[in-house]
């Protein structure tokens, strides 16, 4: 009988670049207008692509199906000479009727719903998705990607909530940790998964490639 695999699989996590909604700090989930990258977002995607090409170890590119991620992923895939695969498990939270609104607007119009959402991972925006539901689908996507890419380094292009969720799960942190992490547009993070079940956060919210 074969023994256990002790291969290390690394997920390099790239948040998409800015859209017109990013600077306005509006909810932008998987159920809204699906905005494209802004001019600055395209610049950020290109800088991230340069940094990822310099690593020399990316063997696959997987993206959320939302447009802003596909455009960000395409910039890296082109430099790396790889195709982009889509995984719906990496899409952003569905914020329901809050999509397109600012936090201040949501607090003013839906104060009770907002308070409940911030207090419990099982609470969802009206017509939307709870953080608990997001965590379940992200974990399923993670497990599938680990099985498909064992022992390799894979670029995952996703959004704030799924990336924070992957980091939270890797650290064994509680649900409320999502509200205690900041993630910039086009920031890079990395998580290593070992064959014996251990995980290690290698980097988080690296934006060095966007400076200068």
PDB file of C-alpha atoms in Angstrom:
ATOM      1  CA  UNK A   1       0.000   0.000   0.000  1.00  0.00           C
ATOM      2  CA  UNK A   2       1.326   3.424  -0.917  1.00  0.00           C
ATOM      3  CA  UNK A   3       2.247   5.710   1.949  1.00  0.00           C
ATOM      4  CA  UNK A   4       0.846   9.211   2.512  1.00  0.00           C
ATOM      5  CA  UNK A   5       1.859  12.010   0.134  1.00  0.00           C
ATOM      6  CA  UNK A   6       3.964  14.774   1.648  1.00  0.00           C
ATOM      7  CA  UNK A   7       3.958  16.993  -1.425  1.00  0.00           C
ATOM      8  CA  UNK A   8       3.635  20.709  -0.830  1.00  0.00           C
ATOM      9  CA  UNK A   9       1.042  22.582  -2.859  1.00  0.00           C
ATOM     10  CA  UNK A  10       1.167  26.378  -2.882  1.00  0.00           C
ATOM     11  CA  UNK A  11      -1.705  28.694  -3.732  1.00  0.00           C
ATOM     12  CA  UNK A  12      -0.560  32.168  -4.746  1.00  0.00           C
ATOM     13  CA  UNK A  13      -3.604  34.370  -4.147  1.00  0.00           C
ATOM     14  CA  UNK A  14      -4.118  37.507  -6.225  1.00  0.00           C
ATOM     15  CA  UNK A  15      -6.961  39.909  -5.593  1.00  0.00           C
ATOM     16  CA  UNK A  16      -8.253  41.484  -8.797  1.00  0.00           C
ATOM     17  CA  UNK A  17      -7.279  45.035  -9.720  1.00  0.00           C
ATOM     18  CA  UNK A  18      -9.439  48.080  -9.106  1.00  0.00           C
ATOM     19  CA  UNK A  19     -12.787  48.734 -10.786  1.00  0.00           C
ATOM     20  CA  UNK A  20     -14.758  51.966 -10.805  1.00  0.00           C
ATOM     21  CA  UNK A  21     -16.557  50.708  -7.692  1.00  0.00           C
ATOM     22  CA  UNK A  22     -13.380  50.012  -5.709  1.00  0.00           C
ATOM     23  CA  UNK A  23     -12.403  53.638  -5.173  1.00  0.00           C
ATOM     24  CA  UNK A  24     -15.967  54.466  -4.201  1.00  0.00           C
ATOM     25  CA  UNK A  25     -15.848  51.708  -1.563  1.00  0.00           C
ATOM     26  CA  UNK A  26     -19.088  50.163  -2.757  1.00  0.00           C
ATOM     27  CA  UNK A  27     -20.250  46.592  -2.255  1.00  0.00           C
ATOM     28  CA  UNK A  28     -19.313  44.692  -5.395  1.00  0.00           C
ATOM     29  CA  UNK A  29     -20.233  41.033  -5.246  1.00  0.00           C
ATOM     30  CA  UNK A  30     -21.174  38.211  -7.565  1.00  0.00           C
ATOM     31  CA  UNK A  31     -24.772  39.277  -8.069  1.00  0.00           C
ATOM     32  CA  UNK A  32     -24.311  42.838  -9.309  1.00  0.00           C
ATOM     33  CA  UNK A  33     -23.135  44.598 -12.454  1.00  0.00           C
ATOM     34  CA  UNK A  34     -19.884  42.611 -12.844  1.00  0.00           C
ATOM     35  CA  UNK A  35     -17.694  45.666 -13.549  1.00  0.00           C
ATOM     36  CA  UNK A  36     -14.537  45.578 -15.651  1.00  0.00           C
ATOM     37  CA  UNK A  37     -11.140  46.765 -14.457  1.00  0.00           C
ATOM     38  CA  UNK A  38     -10.542  50.498 -14.481  1.00  0.00           C
ATOM     39  CA  UNK A  39      -7.475  51.968 -16.175  1.00  0.00           C
ATOM     40  CA  UNK A  40      -5.624  51.798 -12.851  1.00  0.00           C
ATOM     41  CA  UNK A  41      -6.874  48.257 -12.345  1.00  0.00           C
ATOM     42  CA  UNK A  42      -5.376  47.203 -15.678  1.00  0.00           C
ATOM     43  CA  UNK A  43      -2.072  48.791 -14.654  1.00  0.00           C
ATOM     44  CA  UNK A  44      -2.193  46.905 -11.349  1.00  0.00           C
ATOM     45  CA  UNK A  45      -2.893  43.626 -13.159  1.00  0.00           C
ATOM     46  CA  UNK A  46       0.120  44.193 -15.418  1.00  0.00           C
ATOM     47  CA  UNK A  47       2.412  44.901 -12.455  1.00  0.00           C
ATOM     48  CA  UNK A  48       1.171  41.787 -10.669  1.00  0.00           C
ATOM     49  CA  UNK A  49       1.803  39.774 -13.832  1.00  0.00           C
ATOM     50  CA  UNK A  50       5.406  40.968 -13.919  1.00  0.00           C
ATOM     51  CA  UNK A  51       5.906  39.915 -10.293  1.00  0.00           C
ATOM     52  CA  UNK A  52       4.353  36.515 -10.855  1.00  0.00           C
ATOM     53  CA  UNK A  53       6.391  35.854 -13.991  1.00  0.00           C
ATOM     54  CA  UNK A  54       9.530  36.651 -11.992  1.00  0.00           C
ATOM     55  CA  UNK A  55       8.677  33.875  -9.514  1.00  0.00           C
ATOM     56  CA  UNK A  56       9.253  31.238 -12.177  1.00  0.00           C
ATOM     57  CA  UNK A  57       7.176  28.543 -10.467  1.00  0.00           C
ATOM     58  CA  UNK A  58       3.524  29.155 -11.405  1.00  0.00           C
ATOM     59  CA  UNK A  59       2.197  26.086 -13.243  1.00  0.00           C
ATOM     60  CA  UNK A  60      -1.516  26.906 -13.549  1.00  0.00           C
ATOM     61  CA  UNK A  61      -3.865  29.897 -13.379  1.00  0.00           C
ATOM     62  CA  UNK A  62      -7.381  29.597 -11.940  1.00  0.00           C
ATOM     63  CA  UNK A  63      -9.797  32.517 -11.762  1.00  0.00           C
ATOM     64  CA  UNK A  64     -13.165  33.504 -10.428  1.00  0.00           C
ATOM     65  CA  UNK A  65     -15.580  33.743 -13.372  1.00  0.00           C
ATOM     66  CA  UNK A  66     -16.324  37.414 -12.680  1.00  0.00           C
ATOM     67  CA  UNK A  67     -15.007  39.846 -15.288  1.00  0.00           C
ATOM     68  CA  UNK A  68     -12.616  41.790 -13.055  1.00  0.00           C
ATOM     69  CA  UNK A  69     -10.846  38.585 -12.077  1.00  0.00           C
ATOM     70  CA  UNK A  70     -10.743  37.164 -15.579  1.00  0.00           C
ATOM     71  CA  UNK A  71      -9.141  40.380 -16.852  1.00  0.00           C
ATOM     72  CA  UNK A  72      -6.604  40.336 -14.001  1.00  0.00           C
ATOM     73  CA  UNK A  73      -5.835  36.658 -14.580  1.00  0.00           C
ATOM     74  CA  UNK A  74      -5.433  37.143 -18.337  1.00  0.00           C
ATOM     75  CA  UNK A  75      -2.552  39.572 -17.819  1.00  0.00           C
ATOM     76  CA  UNK A  76      -0.611  37.002 -15.778  1.00  0.00           C
ATOM     77  CA  UNK A  77      -1.543  34.037 -17.964  1.00  0.00           C
ATOM     78  CA  UNK A  78      -0.261  35.811 -21.062  1.00  0.00           C
ATOM     79  CA  UNK A  79       3.175  36.409 -19.528  1.00  0.00           C
ATOM     80  CA  UNK A  80       3.289  32.902 -18.080  1.00  0.00           C
ATOM     81  CA  UNK A  81       2.188  31.215 -21.304  1.00  0.00           C
ATOM     82  CA  UNK A  82      -0.699  29.485 -19.530  1.00  0.00           C
ATOM     83  CA  UNK A  83      -4.427  29.161 -20.038  1.00  0.00           C
ATOM     84  CA  UNK A  84      -6.934  30.419 -17.469  1.00  0.00           C
ATOM     85  CA  UNK A  85      -9.325  27.940 -15.854  1.00  0.00           C
ATOM     86  CA  UNK A  86     -12.472  29.204 -14.137  1.00  0.00           C
ATOM     87  CA  UNK A  87     -13.769  28.040 -10.767  1.00  0.00           C
ATOM     88  CA  UNK A  88     -17.129  29.387  -9.589  1.00  0.00           C
ATOM     89  CA  UNK A  89     -16.157  28.595  -5.992  1.00  0.00           C
ATOM     90  CA  UNK A  90     -13.750  31.541  -6.109  1.00  0.00           C
ATOM     91  CA  UNK A  91     -16.424  34.133  -6.896  1.00  0.00           C
ATOM     92  CA  UNK A  92     -17.132  36.988  -4.500  1.00  0.00           C
ATOM     93  CA  UNK A  93     -19.947  36.998  -1.937  1.00  0.00           C
ATOM     94  CA  UNK A  94     -23.389  37.750  -3.320  1.00  0.00           C
ATOM     95  CA  UNK A  95     -24.357  40.919  -1.454  1.00  0.00           C
ATOM     96  CA  UNK A  96     -27.959  40.820  -2.672  1.00  0.00           C
ATOM     97  CA  UNK A  97     -29.725  44.178  -2.759  1.00  0.00           C
ATOM     98  CA  UNK A  98     -26.712  45.851  -1.121  1.00  0.00           C
ATOM     99  CA  UNK A  99     -24.641  45.442  -4.257  1.00  0.00           C
ATOM    100  CA  UNK A 100     -23.525  48.827  -5.556  1.00  0.00           C
ATOM    101  CA  UNK A 101     -24.220  50.612  -2.254  1.00  0.00           C
ATOM    102  CA  UNK A 102     -21.634  52.038   0.134  1.00  0.00           C
ATOM    103  CA  UNK A 103     -21.394  50.823   3.726  1.00  0.00           C
ATOM    104  CA  UNK A 104     -22.835  54.152   4.884  1.00  0.00           C
ATOM    105  CA  UNK A 105     -25.822  53.732   2.575  1.00  0.00           C
ATOM    106  CA  UNK A 106     -26.440  50.206   3.814  1.00  0.00           C
ATOM    107  CA  UNK A 107     -26.217  51.283   7.456  1.00  0.00           C
ATOM    108  CA  UNK A 108     -28.732  54.060   6.805  1.00  0.00           C
ATOM    109  CA  UNK A 109     -31.231  51.920   4.866  1.00  0.00           C
ATOM    110  CA  UNK A 110     -30.780  48.510   6.497  1.00  0.00           C
ATOM    111  CA  UNK A 111     -29.426  49.136  10.030  1.00  0.00           C
ATOM    112  CA  UNK A 112     -30.803  45.951  11.616  1.00  0.00           C
ATOM    113  CA  UNK A 113     -29.784  43.706   8.726  1.00  0.00           C
ATOM    114  CA  UNK A 114     -26.301  45.239   8.664  1.00  0.00           C
ATOM    115  CA  UNK A 115     -25.859  44.723  12.406  1.00  0.00           C
ATOM    116  CA  UNK A 116     -26.949  41.100  12.131  1.00  0.00           C
ATOM    117  CA  UNK A 117     -24.642  40.477   9.167  1.00  0.00           C
ATOM    118  CA  UNK A 118     -21.651  41.858  11.058  1.00  0.00           C
ATOM    119  CA  UNK A 119     -22.520  39.816  14.150  1.00  0.00           C
ATOM    120  CA  UNK A 120     -23.056  36.360  12.653  1.00  0.00           C
ATOM    121  CA  UNK A 121     -21.534  34.320   9.805  1.00  0.00           C
ATOM    122  CA  UNK A 122     -24.972  32.765   9.210  1.00  0.00           C
ATOM    123  CA  UNK A 123     -26.676  36.106   8.508  1.00  0.00           C
ATOM    124  CA  UNK A 124     -26.952  37.182   4.874  1.00  0.00           C
ATOM    125  CA  UNK A 125     -27.744  40.490   3.165  1.00  0.00           C
ATOM    126  CA  UNK A 126     -31.327  40.543   1.851  1.00  0.00           C
ATOM    127  CA  UNK A 127     -31.310  38.333  -1.227  1.00  0.00           C
ATOM    128  CA  UNK A 128     -27.625  37.559  -0.745  1.00  0.00           C
ATOM    129  CA  UNK A 129     -25.177  35.092   0.727  1.00  0.00           C
ATOM    130  CA  UNK A 130     -23.839  34.634   4.258  1.00  0.00           C
ATOM    131  CA  UNK A 131     -20.140  34.422   5.050  1.00  0.00           C
ATOM    132  CA  UNK A 132     -20.791  30.900   6.298  1.00  0.00           C
ATOM    133  CA  UNK A 133     -22.096  29.890   2.883  1.00  0.00           C
ATOM    134  CA  UNK A 134     -19.089  31.525   1.225  1.00  0.00           C
ATOM    135  CA  UNK A 135     -16.750  29.641   3.546  1.00  0.00           C
ATOM    136  CA  UNK A 136     -18.357  26.315   2.621  1.00  0.00           C
ATOM    137  CA  UNK A 137     -18.032  26.814  -1.120  1.00  0.00           C
ATOM    138  CA  UNK A 138     -14.503  28.228  -0.850  1.00  0.00           C
ATOM    139  CA  UNK A 139     -13.434  25.190   1.193  1.00  0.00           C
ATOM    140  CA  UNK A 140     -14.923  22.885  -1.455  1.00  0.00           C
ATOM    141  CA  UNK A 141     -13.100  24.786  -4.195  1.00  0.00           C
ATOM    142  CA  UNK A 142      -9.871  24.619  -2.196  1.00  0.00           C
ATOM    143  CA  UNK A 143     -10.135  20.864  -1.752  1.00  0.00           C
ATOM    144  CA  UNK A 144     -10.856  20.330  -5.426  1.00  0.00           C
ATOM    145  CA  UNK A 145      -7.945  22.497  -6.504  1.00  0.00           C
ATOM    146  CA  UNK A 146      -5.586  20.779  -4.073  1.00  0.00           C
ATOM    147  CA  UNK A 147      -6.537  17.406  -5.522  1.00  0.00           C
ATOM    148  CA  UNK A 148      -6.145  18.640  -9.095  1.00  0.00           C
ATOM    149  CA  UNK A 149      -2.811  20.428  -8.578  1.00  0.00           C
ATOM    150  CA  UNK A 150      -1.049  18.431  -5.868  1.00  0.00           C
ATOM    151  CA  UNK A 151       2.599  19.356  -5.488  1.00  0.00           C
ATOM    152  CA  UNK A 152       2.361  22.420  -7.734  1.00  0.00           C
ATOM    153  CA  UNK A 153       2.253  26.197  -7.359  1.00  0.00           C
ATOM    154  CA  UNK A 154      -1.025  27.603  -8.629  1.00  0.00           C
ATOM    155  CA  UNK A 155      -2.172  31.186  -9.101  1.00  0.00           C
ATOM    156  CA  UNK A 156      -5.725  31.784  -7.851  1.00  0.00           C
ATOM    157  CA  UNK A 157      -7.245  35.112  -8.911  1.00  0.00           C
ATOM    158  CA  UNK A 158     -10.174  35.974  -6.689  1.00  0.00           C
ATOM    159  CA  UNK A 159     -11.799  38.573  -4.446  1.00  0.00           C
ATOM    160  CA  UNK A 160     -11.566  39.954  -0.925  1.00  0.00           C
ATOM    161  CA  UNK A 161     -13.856  37.492   0.843  1.00  0.00           C
ATOM    162  CA  UNK A 162     -12.664  34.235  -0.765  1.00  0.00           C
ATOM    163  CA  UNK A 163      -8.998  35.151  -0.301  1.00  0.00           C
ATOM    164  CA  UNK A 164      -9.518  36.166   3.318  1.00  0.00           C
ATOM    165  CA  UNK A 165     -11.475  32.949   3.821  1.00  0.00           C
ATOM    166  CA  UNK A 166      -8.643  30.809   2.445  1.00  0.00           C
ATOM    167  CA  UNK A 167      -6.229  32.601   4.779  1.00  0.00           C
ATOM    168  CA  UNK A 168      -8.598  32.273   7.747  1.00  0.00           C
ATOM    169  CA  UNK A 169      -9.055  28.559   7.150  1.00  0.00           C
ATOM    170  CA  UNK A 170      -5.308  28.045   6.768  1.00  0.00           C
ATOM    171  CA  UNK A 171      -4.708  29.758  10.110  1.00  0.00           C
ATOM    172  CA  UNK A 172      -7.588  28.022  11.881  1.00  0.00           C
ATOM    173  CA  UNK A 173      -8.894  31.478  12.810  1.00  0.00           C
ATOM    174  CA  UNK A 174     -12.529  32.188  13.812  1.00  0.00           C
ATOM    175  CA  UNK A 175     -15.113  33.664  11.468  1.00  0.00           C
ATOM    176  CA  UNK A 176     -14.712  37.167  12.880  1.00  0.00           C
ATOM    177  CA  UNK A 177     -11.119  37.220  11.625  1.00  0.00           C
ATOM    178  CA  UNK A 178     -12.539  38.252   8.235  1.00  0.00           C
ATOM    179  CA  UNK A 179     -13.257  41.692   9.692  1.00  0.00           C
ATOM    180  CA  UNK A 180      -9.707  42.020  11.053  1.00  0.00           C
ATOM    181  CA  UNK A 181      -7.833  41.583   7.769  1.00  0.00           C
ATOM    182  CA  UNK A 182      -7.251  44.224   5.128  1.00  0.00           C
ATOM    183  CA  UNK A 183      -6.615  43.249   1.509  1.00  0.00           C
ATOM    184  CA  UNK A 184      -5.614  45.740  -1.168  1.00  0.00           C
ATOM    185  CA  UNK A 185      -6.504  45.542  -4.858  1.00  0.00           C
ATOM    186  CA  UNK A 186      -3.964  43.444  -6.814  1.00  0.00           C
ATOM    187  CA  UNK A 187      -2.289  42.330  -3.578  1.00  0.00           C
ATOM    188  CA  UNK A 188      -0.500  38.979  -3.477  1.00  0.00           C
ATOM    189  CA  UNK A 189      -0.710  36.405  -0.692  1.00  0.00           C
ATOM    190  CA  UNK A 190       0.438  32.777  -0.512  1.00  0.00           C
ATOM    191  CA  UNK A 191      -0.613  29.687   1.428  1.00  0.00           C
ATOM    192  CA  UNK A 192       1.285  26.381   1.463  1.00  0.00           C
ATOM    193  CA  UNK A 193      -0.568  23.085   1.969  1.00  0.00           C
ATOM    194  CA  UNK A 194       1.425  20.062   3.085  1.00  0.00           C
ATOM    195  CA  UNK A 195       0.582  16.456   2.376  1.00  0.00           C
ATOM    196  CA  UNK A 196       0.229  15.690   6.077  1.00  0.00           C
ATOM    197  CA  UNK A 197      -2.589  18.229   6.452  1.00  0.00           C
ATOM    198  CA  UNK A 198      -0.593  21.156   7.836  1.00  0.00           C
ATOM    199  CA  UNK A 199      -0.877  24.623   6.341  1.00  0.00           C
ATOM    200  CA  UNK A 200       1.384  27.667   6.401  1.00  0.00           C
ATOM    201  CA  UNK A 201       0.642  31.284   5.505  1.00  0.00           C
ATOM    202  CA  UNK A 202       3.733  32.355   3.554  1.00  0.00           C
ATOM    203  CA  UNK A 203       2.761  35.955   2.770  1.00  0.00           C
ATOM    204  CA  UNK A 204      -0.244  38.272   2.977  1.00  0.00           C
ATOM    205  CA  UNK A 205      -1.303  41.515   1.254  1.00  0.00           C
ATOM    206  CA  UNK A 206       2.020  42.018  -0.544  1.00  0.00           C
ATOM    207  CA  UNK A 207       1.808  45.164  -2.680  1.00  0.00           C
ATOM    208  CA  UNK A 208       5.519  45.727  -3.296  1.00  0.00           C
ATOM    209  CA  UNK A 209       5.032  45.233  -7.045  1.00  0.00           C
ATOM    210  CA  UNK A 210       2.703  48.267  -7.108  1.00  0.00           C
ATOM    211  CA  UNK A 211       5.243  50.706  -5.709  1.00  0.00           C
ATOM    212  CA  UNK A 212       7.558  52.945  -7.662  1.00  0.00           C
TER     213      UNK A 212
END
